[in-house]
mmCIF file of C-alpha atoms in Angstrom:
data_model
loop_
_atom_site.group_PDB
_atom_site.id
_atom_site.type_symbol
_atom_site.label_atom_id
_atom_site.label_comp_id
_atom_site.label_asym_id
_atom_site.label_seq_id
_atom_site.Cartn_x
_atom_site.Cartn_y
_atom_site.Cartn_z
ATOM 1 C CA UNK A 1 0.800 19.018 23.227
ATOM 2 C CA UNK A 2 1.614 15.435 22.513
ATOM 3 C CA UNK A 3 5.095 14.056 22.357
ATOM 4 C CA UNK A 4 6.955 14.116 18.587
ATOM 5 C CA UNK A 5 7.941 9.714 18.225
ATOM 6 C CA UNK A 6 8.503 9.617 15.319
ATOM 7 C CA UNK A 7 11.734 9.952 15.412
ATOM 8 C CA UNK A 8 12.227 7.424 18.115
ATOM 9 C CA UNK A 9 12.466 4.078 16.451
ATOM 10 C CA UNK A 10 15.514 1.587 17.815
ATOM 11 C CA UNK A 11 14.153 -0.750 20.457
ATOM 12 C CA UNK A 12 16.670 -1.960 22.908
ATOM 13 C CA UNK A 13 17.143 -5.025 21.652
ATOM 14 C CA UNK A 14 17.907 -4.080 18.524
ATOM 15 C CA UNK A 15 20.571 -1.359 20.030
ATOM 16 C CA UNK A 16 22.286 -4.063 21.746
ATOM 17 C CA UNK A 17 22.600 -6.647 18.742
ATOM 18 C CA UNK A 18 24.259 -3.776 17.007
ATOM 19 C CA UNK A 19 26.634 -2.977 19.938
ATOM 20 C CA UNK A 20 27.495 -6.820 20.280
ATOM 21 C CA UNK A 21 26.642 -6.652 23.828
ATOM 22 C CA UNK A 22 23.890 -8.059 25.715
ATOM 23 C CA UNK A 23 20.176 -6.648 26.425
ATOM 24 C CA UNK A 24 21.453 -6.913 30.261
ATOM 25 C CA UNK A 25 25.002 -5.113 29.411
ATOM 26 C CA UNK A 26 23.082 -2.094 27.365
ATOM 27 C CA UNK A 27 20.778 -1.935 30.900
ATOM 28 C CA UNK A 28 23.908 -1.713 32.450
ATOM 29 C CA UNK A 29 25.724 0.976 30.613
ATOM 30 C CA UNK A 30 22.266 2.947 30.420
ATOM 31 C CA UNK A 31 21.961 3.207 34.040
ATOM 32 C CA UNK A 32 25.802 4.351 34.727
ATOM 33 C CA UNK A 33 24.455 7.271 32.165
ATOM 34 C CA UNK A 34 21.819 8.173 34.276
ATOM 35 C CA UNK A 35 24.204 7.586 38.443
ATOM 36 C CA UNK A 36 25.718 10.604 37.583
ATOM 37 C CA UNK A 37 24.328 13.658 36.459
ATOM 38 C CA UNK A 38 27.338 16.072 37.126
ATOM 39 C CA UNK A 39 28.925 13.444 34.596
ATOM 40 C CA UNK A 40 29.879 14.091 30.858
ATOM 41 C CA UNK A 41 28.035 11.235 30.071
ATOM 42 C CA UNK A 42 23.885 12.117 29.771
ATOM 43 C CA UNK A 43 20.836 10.435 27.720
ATOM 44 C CA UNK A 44 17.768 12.745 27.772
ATOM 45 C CA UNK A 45 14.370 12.074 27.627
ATOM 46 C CA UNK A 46 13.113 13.107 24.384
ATOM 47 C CA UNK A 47 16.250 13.888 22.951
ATOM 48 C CA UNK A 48 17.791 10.444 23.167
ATOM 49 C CA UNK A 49 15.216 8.010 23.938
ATOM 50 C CA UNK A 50 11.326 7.945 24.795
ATOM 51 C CA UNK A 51 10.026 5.811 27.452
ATOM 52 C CA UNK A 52 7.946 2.480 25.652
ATOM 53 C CA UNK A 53 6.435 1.342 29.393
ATOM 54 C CA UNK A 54 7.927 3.941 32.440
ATOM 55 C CA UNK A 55 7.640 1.132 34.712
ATOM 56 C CA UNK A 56 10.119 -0.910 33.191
ATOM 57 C CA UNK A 57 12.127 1.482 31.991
ATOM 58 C CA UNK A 58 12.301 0.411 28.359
ATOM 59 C CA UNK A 59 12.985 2.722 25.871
ATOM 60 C CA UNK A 60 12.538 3.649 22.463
ATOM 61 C CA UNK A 61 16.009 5.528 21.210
ATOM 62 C CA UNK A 62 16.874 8.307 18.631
ATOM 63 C CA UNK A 63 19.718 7.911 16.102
ATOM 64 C CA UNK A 64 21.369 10.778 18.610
ATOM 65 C CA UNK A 65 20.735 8.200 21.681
ATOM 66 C CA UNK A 66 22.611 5.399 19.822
ATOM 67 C CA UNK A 67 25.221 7.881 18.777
ATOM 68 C CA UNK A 68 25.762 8.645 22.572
ATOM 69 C CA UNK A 69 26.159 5.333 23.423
ATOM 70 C CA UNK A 70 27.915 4.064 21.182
ATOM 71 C CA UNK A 71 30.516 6.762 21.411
ATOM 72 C CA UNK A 72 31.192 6.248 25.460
ATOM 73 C CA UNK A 73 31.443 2.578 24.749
ATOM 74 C CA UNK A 74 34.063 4.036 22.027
ATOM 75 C CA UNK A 75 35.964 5.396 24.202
ATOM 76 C CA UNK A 76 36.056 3.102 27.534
ATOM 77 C CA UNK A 77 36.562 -0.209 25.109
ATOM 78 C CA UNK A 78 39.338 -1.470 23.589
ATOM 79 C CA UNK A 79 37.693 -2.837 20.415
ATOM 80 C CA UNK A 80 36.019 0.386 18.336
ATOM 81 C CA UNK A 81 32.355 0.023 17.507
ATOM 82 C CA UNK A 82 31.564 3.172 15.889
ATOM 83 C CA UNK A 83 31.972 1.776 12.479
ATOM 84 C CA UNK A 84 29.342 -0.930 13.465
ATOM 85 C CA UNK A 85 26.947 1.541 15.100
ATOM 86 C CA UNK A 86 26.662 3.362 11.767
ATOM 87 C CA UNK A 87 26.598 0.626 9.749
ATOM 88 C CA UNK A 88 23.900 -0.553 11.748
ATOM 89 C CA UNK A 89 21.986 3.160 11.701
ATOM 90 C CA UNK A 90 22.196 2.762 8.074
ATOM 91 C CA UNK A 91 20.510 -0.069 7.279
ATOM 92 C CA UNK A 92 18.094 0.440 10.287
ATOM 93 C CA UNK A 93 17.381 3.833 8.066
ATOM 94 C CA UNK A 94 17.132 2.259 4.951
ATOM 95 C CA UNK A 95 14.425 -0.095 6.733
ATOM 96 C CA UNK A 96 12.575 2.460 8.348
ATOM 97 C CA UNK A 97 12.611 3.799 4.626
ATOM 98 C CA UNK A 98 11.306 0.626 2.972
ATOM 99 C CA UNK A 99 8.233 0.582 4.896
ATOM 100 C CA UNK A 100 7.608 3.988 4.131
ATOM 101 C CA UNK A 101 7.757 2.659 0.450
ATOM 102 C CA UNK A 102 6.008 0.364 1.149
ATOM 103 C CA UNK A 103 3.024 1.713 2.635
ATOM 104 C CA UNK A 104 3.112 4.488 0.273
ATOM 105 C CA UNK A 105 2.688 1.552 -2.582
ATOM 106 C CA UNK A 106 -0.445 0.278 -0.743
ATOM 107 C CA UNK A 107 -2.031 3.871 -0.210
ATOM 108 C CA UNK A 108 -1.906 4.512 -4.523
ATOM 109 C CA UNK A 109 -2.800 0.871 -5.374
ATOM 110 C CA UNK A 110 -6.311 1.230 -6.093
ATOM 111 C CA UNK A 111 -6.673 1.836 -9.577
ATOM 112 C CA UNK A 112 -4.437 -1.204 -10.356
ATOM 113 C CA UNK A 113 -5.522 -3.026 -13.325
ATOM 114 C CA UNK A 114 -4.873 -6.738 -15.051
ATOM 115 C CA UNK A 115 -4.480 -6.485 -18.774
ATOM 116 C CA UNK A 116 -2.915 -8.749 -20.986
ATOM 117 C CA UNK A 117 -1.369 -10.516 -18.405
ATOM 118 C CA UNK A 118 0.381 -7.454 -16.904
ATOM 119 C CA UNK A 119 -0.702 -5.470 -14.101
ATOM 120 C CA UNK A 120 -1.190 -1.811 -15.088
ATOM 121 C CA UNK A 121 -0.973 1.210 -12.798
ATOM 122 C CA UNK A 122 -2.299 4.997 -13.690
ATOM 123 C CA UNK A 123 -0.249 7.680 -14.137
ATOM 124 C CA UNK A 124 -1.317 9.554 -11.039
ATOM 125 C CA UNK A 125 -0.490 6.369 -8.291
ATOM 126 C CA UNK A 126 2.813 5.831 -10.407
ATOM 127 C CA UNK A 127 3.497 9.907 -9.707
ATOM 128 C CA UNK A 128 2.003 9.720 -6.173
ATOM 129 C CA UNK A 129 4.455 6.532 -5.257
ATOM 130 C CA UNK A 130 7.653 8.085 -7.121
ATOM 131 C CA UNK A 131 6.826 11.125 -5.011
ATOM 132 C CA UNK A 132 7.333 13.557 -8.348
ATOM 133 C CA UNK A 133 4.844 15.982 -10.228
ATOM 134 C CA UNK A 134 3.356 15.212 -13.708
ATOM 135 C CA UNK A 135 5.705 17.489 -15.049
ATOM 136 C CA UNK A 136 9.480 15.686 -14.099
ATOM 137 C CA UNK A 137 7.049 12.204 -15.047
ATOM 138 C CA UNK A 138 6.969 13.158 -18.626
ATOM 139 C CA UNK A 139 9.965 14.973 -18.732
ATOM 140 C CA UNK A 140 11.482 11.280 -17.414
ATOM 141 C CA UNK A 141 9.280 9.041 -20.265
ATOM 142 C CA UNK A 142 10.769 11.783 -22.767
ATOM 143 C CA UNK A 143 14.202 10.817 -21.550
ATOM 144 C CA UNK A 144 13.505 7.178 -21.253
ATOM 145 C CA UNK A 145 11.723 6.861 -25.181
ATOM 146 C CA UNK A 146 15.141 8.333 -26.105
ATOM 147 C CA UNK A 147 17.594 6.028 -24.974
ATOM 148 C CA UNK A 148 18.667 2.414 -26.066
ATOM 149 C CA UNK A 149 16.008 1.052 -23.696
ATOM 150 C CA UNK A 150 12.745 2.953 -24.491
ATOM 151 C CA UNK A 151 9.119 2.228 -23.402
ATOM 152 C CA UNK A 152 6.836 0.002 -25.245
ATOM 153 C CA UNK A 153 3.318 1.093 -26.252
ATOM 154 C CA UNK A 154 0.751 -2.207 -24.480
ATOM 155 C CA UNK A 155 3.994 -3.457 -22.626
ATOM 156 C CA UNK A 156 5.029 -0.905 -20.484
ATOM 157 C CA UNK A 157 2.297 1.501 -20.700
ATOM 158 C CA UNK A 158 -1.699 1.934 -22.561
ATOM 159 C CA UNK A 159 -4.335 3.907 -22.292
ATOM 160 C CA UNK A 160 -7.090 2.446 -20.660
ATOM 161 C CA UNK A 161 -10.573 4.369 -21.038
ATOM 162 C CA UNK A 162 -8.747 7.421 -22.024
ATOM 163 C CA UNK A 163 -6.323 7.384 -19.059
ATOM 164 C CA UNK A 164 -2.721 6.862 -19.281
ATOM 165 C CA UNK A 165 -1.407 3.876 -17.603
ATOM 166 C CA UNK A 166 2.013 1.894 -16.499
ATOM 167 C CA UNK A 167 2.698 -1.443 -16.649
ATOM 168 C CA UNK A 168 4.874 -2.412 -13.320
ATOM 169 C CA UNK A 169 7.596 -3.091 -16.159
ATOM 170 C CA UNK A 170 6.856 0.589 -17.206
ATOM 171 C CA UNK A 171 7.189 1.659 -13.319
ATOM 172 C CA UNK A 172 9.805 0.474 -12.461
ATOM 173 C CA UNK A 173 11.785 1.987 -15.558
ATOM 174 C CA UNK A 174 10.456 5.233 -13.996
ATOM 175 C CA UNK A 175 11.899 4.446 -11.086
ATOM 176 C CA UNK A 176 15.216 3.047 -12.506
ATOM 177 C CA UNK A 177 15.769 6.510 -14.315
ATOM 178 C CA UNK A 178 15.099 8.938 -11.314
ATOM 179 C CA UNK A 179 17.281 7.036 -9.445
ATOM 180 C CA UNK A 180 19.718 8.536 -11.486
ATOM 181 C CA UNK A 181 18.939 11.401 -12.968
ATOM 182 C CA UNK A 182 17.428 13.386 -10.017
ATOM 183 C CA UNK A 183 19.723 15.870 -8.061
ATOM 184 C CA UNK A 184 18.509 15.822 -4.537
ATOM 185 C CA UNK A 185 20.318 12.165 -2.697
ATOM 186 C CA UNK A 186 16.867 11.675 -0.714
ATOM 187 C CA UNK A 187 15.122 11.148 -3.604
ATOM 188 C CA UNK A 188 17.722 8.926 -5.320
ATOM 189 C CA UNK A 189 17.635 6.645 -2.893
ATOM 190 C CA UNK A 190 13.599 6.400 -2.727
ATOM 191 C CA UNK A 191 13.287 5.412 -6.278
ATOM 192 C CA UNK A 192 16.388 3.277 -6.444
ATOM 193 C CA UNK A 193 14.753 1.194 -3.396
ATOM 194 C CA UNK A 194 11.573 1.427 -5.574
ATOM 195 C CA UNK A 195 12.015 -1.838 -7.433
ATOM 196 C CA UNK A 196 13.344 -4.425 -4.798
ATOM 197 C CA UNK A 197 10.603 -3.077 -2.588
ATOM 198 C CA UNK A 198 7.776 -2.619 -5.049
ATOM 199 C CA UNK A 199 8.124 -6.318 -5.964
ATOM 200 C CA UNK A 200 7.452 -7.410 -2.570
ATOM 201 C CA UNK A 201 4.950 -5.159 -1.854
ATOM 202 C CA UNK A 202 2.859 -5.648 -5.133
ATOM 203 C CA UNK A 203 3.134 -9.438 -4.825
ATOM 204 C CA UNK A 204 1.457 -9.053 -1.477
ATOM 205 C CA UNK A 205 -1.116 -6.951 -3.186
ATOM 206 C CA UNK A 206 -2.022 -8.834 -6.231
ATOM 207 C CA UNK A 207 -2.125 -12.199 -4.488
ATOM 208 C CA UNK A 208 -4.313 -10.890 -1.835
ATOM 209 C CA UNK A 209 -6.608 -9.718 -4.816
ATOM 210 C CA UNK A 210 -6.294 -13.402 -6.399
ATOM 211 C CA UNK A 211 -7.154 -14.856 -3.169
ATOM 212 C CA UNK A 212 -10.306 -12.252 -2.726
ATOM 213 C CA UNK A 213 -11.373 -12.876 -6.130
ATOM 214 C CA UNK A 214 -11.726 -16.340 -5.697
ATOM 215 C CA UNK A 215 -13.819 -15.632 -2.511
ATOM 216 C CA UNK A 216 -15.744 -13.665 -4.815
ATOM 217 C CA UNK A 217 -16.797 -16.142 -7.873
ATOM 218 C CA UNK A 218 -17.237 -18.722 -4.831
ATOM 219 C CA UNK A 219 -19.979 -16.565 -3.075
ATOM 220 C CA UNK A 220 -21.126 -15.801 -6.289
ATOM 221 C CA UNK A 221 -21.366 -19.330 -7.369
ATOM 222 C CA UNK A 222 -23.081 -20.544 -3.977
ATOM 223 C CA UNK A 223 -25.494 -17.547 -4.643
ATOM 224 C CA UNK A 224 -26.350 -18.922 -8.158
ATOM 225 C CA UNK A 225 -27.117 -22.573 -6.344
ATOM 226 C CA UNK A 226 -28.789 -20.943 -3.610
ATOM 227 C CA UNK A 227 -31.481 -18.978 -6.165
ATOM 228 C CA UNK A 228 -32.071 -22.135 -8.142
ATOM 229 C CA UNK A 229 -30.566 -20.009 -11.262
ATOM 230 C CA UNK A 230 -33.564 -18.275 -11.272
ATOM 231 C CA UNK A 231 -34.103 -14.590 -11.326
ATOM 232 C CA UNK A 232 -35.335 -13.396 -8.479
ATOM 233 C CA UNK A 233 -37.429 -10.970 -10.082
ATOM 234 C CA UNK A 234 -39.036 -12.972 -13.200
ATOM 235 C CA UNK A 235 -38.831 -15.892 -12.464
ATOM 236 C CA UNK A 236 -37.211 -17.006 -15.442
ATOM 237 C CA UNK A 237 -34.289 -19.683 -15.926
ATOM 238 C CA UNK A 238 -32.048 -21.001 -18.324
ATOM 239 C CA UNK A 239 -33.460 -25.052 -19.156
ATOM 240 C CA UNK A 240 -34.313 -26.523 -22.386
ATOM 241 C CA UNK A 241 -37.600 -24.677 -22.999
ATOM 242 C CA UNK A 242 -35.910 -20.903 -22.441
ATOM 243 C CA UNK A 243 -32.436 -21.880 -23.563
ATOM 244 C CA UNK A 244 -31.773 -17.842 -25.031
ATOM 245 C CA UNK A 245 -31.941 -16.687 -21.081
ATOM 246 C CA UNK A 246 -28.632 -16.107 -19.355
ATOM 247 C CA UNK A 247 -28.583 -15.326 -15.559
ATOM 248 C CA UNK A 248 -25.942 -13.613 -13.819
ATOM 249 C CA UNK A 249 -25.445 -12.871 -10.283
ATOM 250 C CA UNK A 250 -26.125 -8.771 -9.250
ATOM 251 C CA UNK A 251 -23.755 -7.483 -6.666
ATOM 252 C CA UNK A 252 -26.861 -5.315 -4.578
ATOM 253 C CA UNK A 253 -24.236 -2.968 -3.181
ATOM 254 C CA UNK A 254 -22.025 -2.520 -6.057
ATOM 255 C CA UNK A 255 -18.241 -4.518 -4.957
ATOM 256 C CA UNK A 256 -16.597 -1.353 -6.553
ATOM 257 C CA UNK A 257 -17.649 0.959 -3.405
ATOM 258 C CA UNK A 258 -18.635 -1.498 -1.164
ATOM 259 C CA UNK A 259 -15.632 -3.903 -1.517
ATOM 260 C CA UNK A 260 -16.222 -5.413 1.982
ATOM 261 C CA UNK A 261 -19.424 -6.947 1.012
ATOM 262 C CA UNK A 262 -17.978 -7.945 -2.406
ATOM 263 C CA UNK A 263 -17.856 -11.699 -1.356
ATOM 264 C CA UNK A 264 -21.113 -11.958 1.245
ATOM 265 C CA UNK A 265 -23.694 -13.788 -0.359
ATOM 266 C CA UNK A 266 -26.531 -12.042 1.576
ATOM 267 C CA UNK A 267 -25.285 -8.721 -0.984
ATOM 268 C CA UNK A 268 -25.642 -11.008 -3.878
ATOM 269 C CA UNK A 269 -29.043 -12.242 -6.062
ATOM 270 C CA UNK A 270 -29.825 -13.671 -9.484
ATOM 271 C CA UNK A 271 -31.424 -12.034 -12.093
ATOM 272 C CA UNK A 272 -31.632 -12.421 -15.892
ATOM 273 C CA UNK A 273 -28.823 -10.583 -17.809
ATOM 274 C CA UNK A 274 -31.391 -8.518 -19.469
ATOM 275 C CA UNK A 275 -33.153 -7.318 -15.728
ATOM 276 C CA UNK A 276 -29.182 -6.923 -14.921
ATOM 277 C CA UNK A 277 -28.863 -4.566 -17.799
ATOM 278 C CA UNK A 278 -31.862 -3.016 -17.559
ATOM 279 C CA UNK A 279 -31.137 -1.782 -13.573
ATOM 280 C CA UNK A 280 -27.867 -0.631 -14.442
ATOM 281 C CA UNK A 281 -28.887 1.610 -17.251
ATOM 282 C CA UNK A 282 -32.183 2.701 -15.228
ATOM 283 C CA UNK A 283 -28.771 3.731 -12.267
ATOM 284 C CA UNK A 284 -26.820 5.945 -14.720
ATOM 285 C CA UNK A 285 -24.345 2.915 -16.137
ATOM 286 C CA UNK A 286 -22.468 -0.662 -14.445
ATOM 287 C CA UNK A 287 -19.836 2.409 -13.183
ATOM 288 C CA UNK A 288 -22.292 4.338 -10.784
ATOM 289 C CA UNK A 289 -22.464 3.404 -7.063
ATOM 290 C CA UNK A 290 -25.271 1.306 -6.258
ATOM 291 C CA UNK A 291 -27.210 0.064 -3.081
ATOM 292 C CA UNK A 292 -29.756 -1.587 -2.077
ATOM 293 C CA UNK A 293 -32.057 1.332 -1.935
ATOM 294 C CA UNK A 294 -31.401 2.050 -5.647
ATOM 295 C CA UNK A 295 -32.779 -1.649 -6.166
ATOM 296 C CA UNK A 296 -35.496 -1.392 -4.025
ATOM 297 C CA UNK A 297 -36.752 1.772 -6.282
ATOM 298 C CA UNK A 298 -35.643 -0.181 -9.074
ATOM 299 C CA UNK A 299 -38.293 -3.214 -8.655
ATOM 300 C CA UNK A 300 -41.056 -0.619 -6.843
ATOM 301 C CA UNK A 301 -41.019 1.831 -10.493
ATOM 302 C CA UNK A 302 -40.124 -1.236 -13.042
ATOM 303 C CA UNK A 303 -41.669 -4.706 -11.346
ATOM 304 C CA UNK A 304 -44.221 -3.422 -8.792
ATOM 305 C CA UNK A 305 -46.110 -6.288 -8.700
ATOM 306 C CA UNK A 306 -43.157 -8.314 -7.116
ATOM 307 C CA UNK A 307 -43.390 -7.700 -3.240
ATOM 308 C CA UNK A 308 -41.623 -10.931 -2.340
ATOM 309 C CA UNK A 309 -38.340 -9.662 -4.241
ATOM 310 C CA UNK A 310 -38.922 -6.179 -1.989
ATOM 311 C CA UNK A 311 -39.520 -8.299 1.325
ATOM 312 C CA UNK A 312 -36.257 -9.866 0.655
ATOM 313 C CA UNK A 313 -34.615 -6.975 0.324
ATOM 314 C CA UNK A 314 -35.616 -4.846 3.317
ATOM 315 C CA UNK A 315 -34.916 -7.850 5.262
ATOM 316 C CA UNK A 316 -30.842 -7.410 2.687
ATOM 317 C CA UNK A 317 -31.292 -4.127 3.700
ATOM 318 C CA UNK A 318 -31.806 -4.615 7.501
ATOM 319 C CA UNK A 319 -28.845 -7.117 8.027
ATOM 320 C CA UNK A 320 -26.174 -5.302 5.673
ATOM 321 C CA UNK A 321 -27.079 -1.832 6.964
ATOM 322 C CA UNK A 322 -26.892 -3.250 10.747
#
């Protein structure tokens, strides 16, 4: 059975800093715990601290392994440190906490949505990340649309495609009001540390989605150049003699469900806007997966006298698969 860690989290350095002492004094006062084992004084394995590498012996502690410590240096100092210690659990807590928060944030991200400016979030990430039920959410926008401060309709929250959403502004009053209003101290503290660490956390996220973006309409644009702004599969172009044709560039495995090839240009070709259209409708809609299988059927039923656009994409089909 493998070893519970999780619980394990204070490296020795950190242990030390909060005991004002030195990595080499906490070494110190660790090994008189383990001279004497008649002794009252004992840190066990698993209990206290884990081992990080055996061979050095560095450990990982426990709260109840910093406790331990902190309460023989207690008693055989002069100055008292137990104050500090807990301070110092405390915060390390509240850390430990944060990231959860954190990582919770990035897990129920996905259906977050720019409109208007404002980045929108659906009703079941903003549940999932409060850690509530869709019940005690509407039971808190009840509460919230009755007090001076109340929710406002394409600020704070919209339906988009017949889904309810939440503006971050609209979140975070969520968050704000269970912070307060829920019983259990657990989950007060979650939501209140919602906010300061949602904003970090979201910045993270929405400028890594600028910056991937970018990479996006760049790859895109190269494509375009690379194609001539031609379509691949009639030929045709936008110039002075065809000036009603519009090409666009055709992500072959759709950047929706295949965001890691969102910004290759191998996964990208031009086509007209109306052979764009016409694929996408021939799929089931622009919101259905789609590969480069579906295109290859695509151009074999609709444009079978094109083989070059088909050679192209078996070899699209051979170095994307691979």
């Amino acid at each position: 059975m493998a070893k519970k860690t999780s619980g394990f989290t204070i490296r020795e350095a950190e242990l030390a800093n909060a005991l004002d002492i030195s990595h080499q004094e906490l070494d110190k006062i660790i090994t008189f715990f383990d001279a004497d084992p008649n002794d009252q004084w004992e840190l066990r394995e698993n209990d206290h601290f884990i081992y990080l590498n055996k061979s050095l012996n560095e450990r990982l502690f426990s709260e109840q392994g910093a406790y331990a410590i902190a309460k023989y240096m207690d008693e055989k100092t002069r100055k008292s440190i137990w104050a500090r210690i807990t301070e110092f659990i405390t915060r390390h807590k509240e850390k430990i906490r944060n990231a959860f928060i954190s990582r919770k944030i990035q897990e129920n991200c996905s259906s977050l949505t720019l409109k208007n400016n404002r980045h929108f979030l659906s009703k079941k990430d903003v549940i999932n990340i409060l850690c509530t039920s869709y019940a005690r959410l509407n039971t808190a926008f009840d509460e919230i649309q009755k007090s001076h401060d109340p929710m406002k309709i394409y600020e704070d929250f919209d339906d988009i495609d017949g889904v309810r959403y939440y503006s971050l502004s609209g979140f975070y009053k969520f968050s704000q009001h269970l912070a307060k209003a829920l019983t259990i101290k657990d989950r007060r503290s979650w939501c209140m540390a919602i906010e300061i660490v949602g904003k970090k956390t979201f910045k993270l996220i929405i400028d890594e989605q600028t910056a991937f973006q970018k990479r996006i309409e760049s790859a895109m644009n190269a494509a375009k150049k690379r194609d001539g702004s031609r379509c691949q599969v009639t030929s045709k172009k936008h110039d002075k003699f065809n000036k009603a044709v519009n090409v666009v560039v055709h992500h072959i495995y759709s950047k929706e469900h295949y965001p890691h090839l969102a910004a290759c240009q191998d996964n990208l070709i031009t086509l007209t806007q109306e052979v764009h259209n016409e694929f996408h409708a021939w799929n089931g809609g622009f919101q259905k997966p789609c590969t480069v299988d579906h295109f290859i059927q695509f151009i074999t039923e609709l444009y079978p006298d094109n083989y070059e656009v088909i050679l192209r994409l078996n070899k699209v089909k051979q170095m994307l698969d691979a």
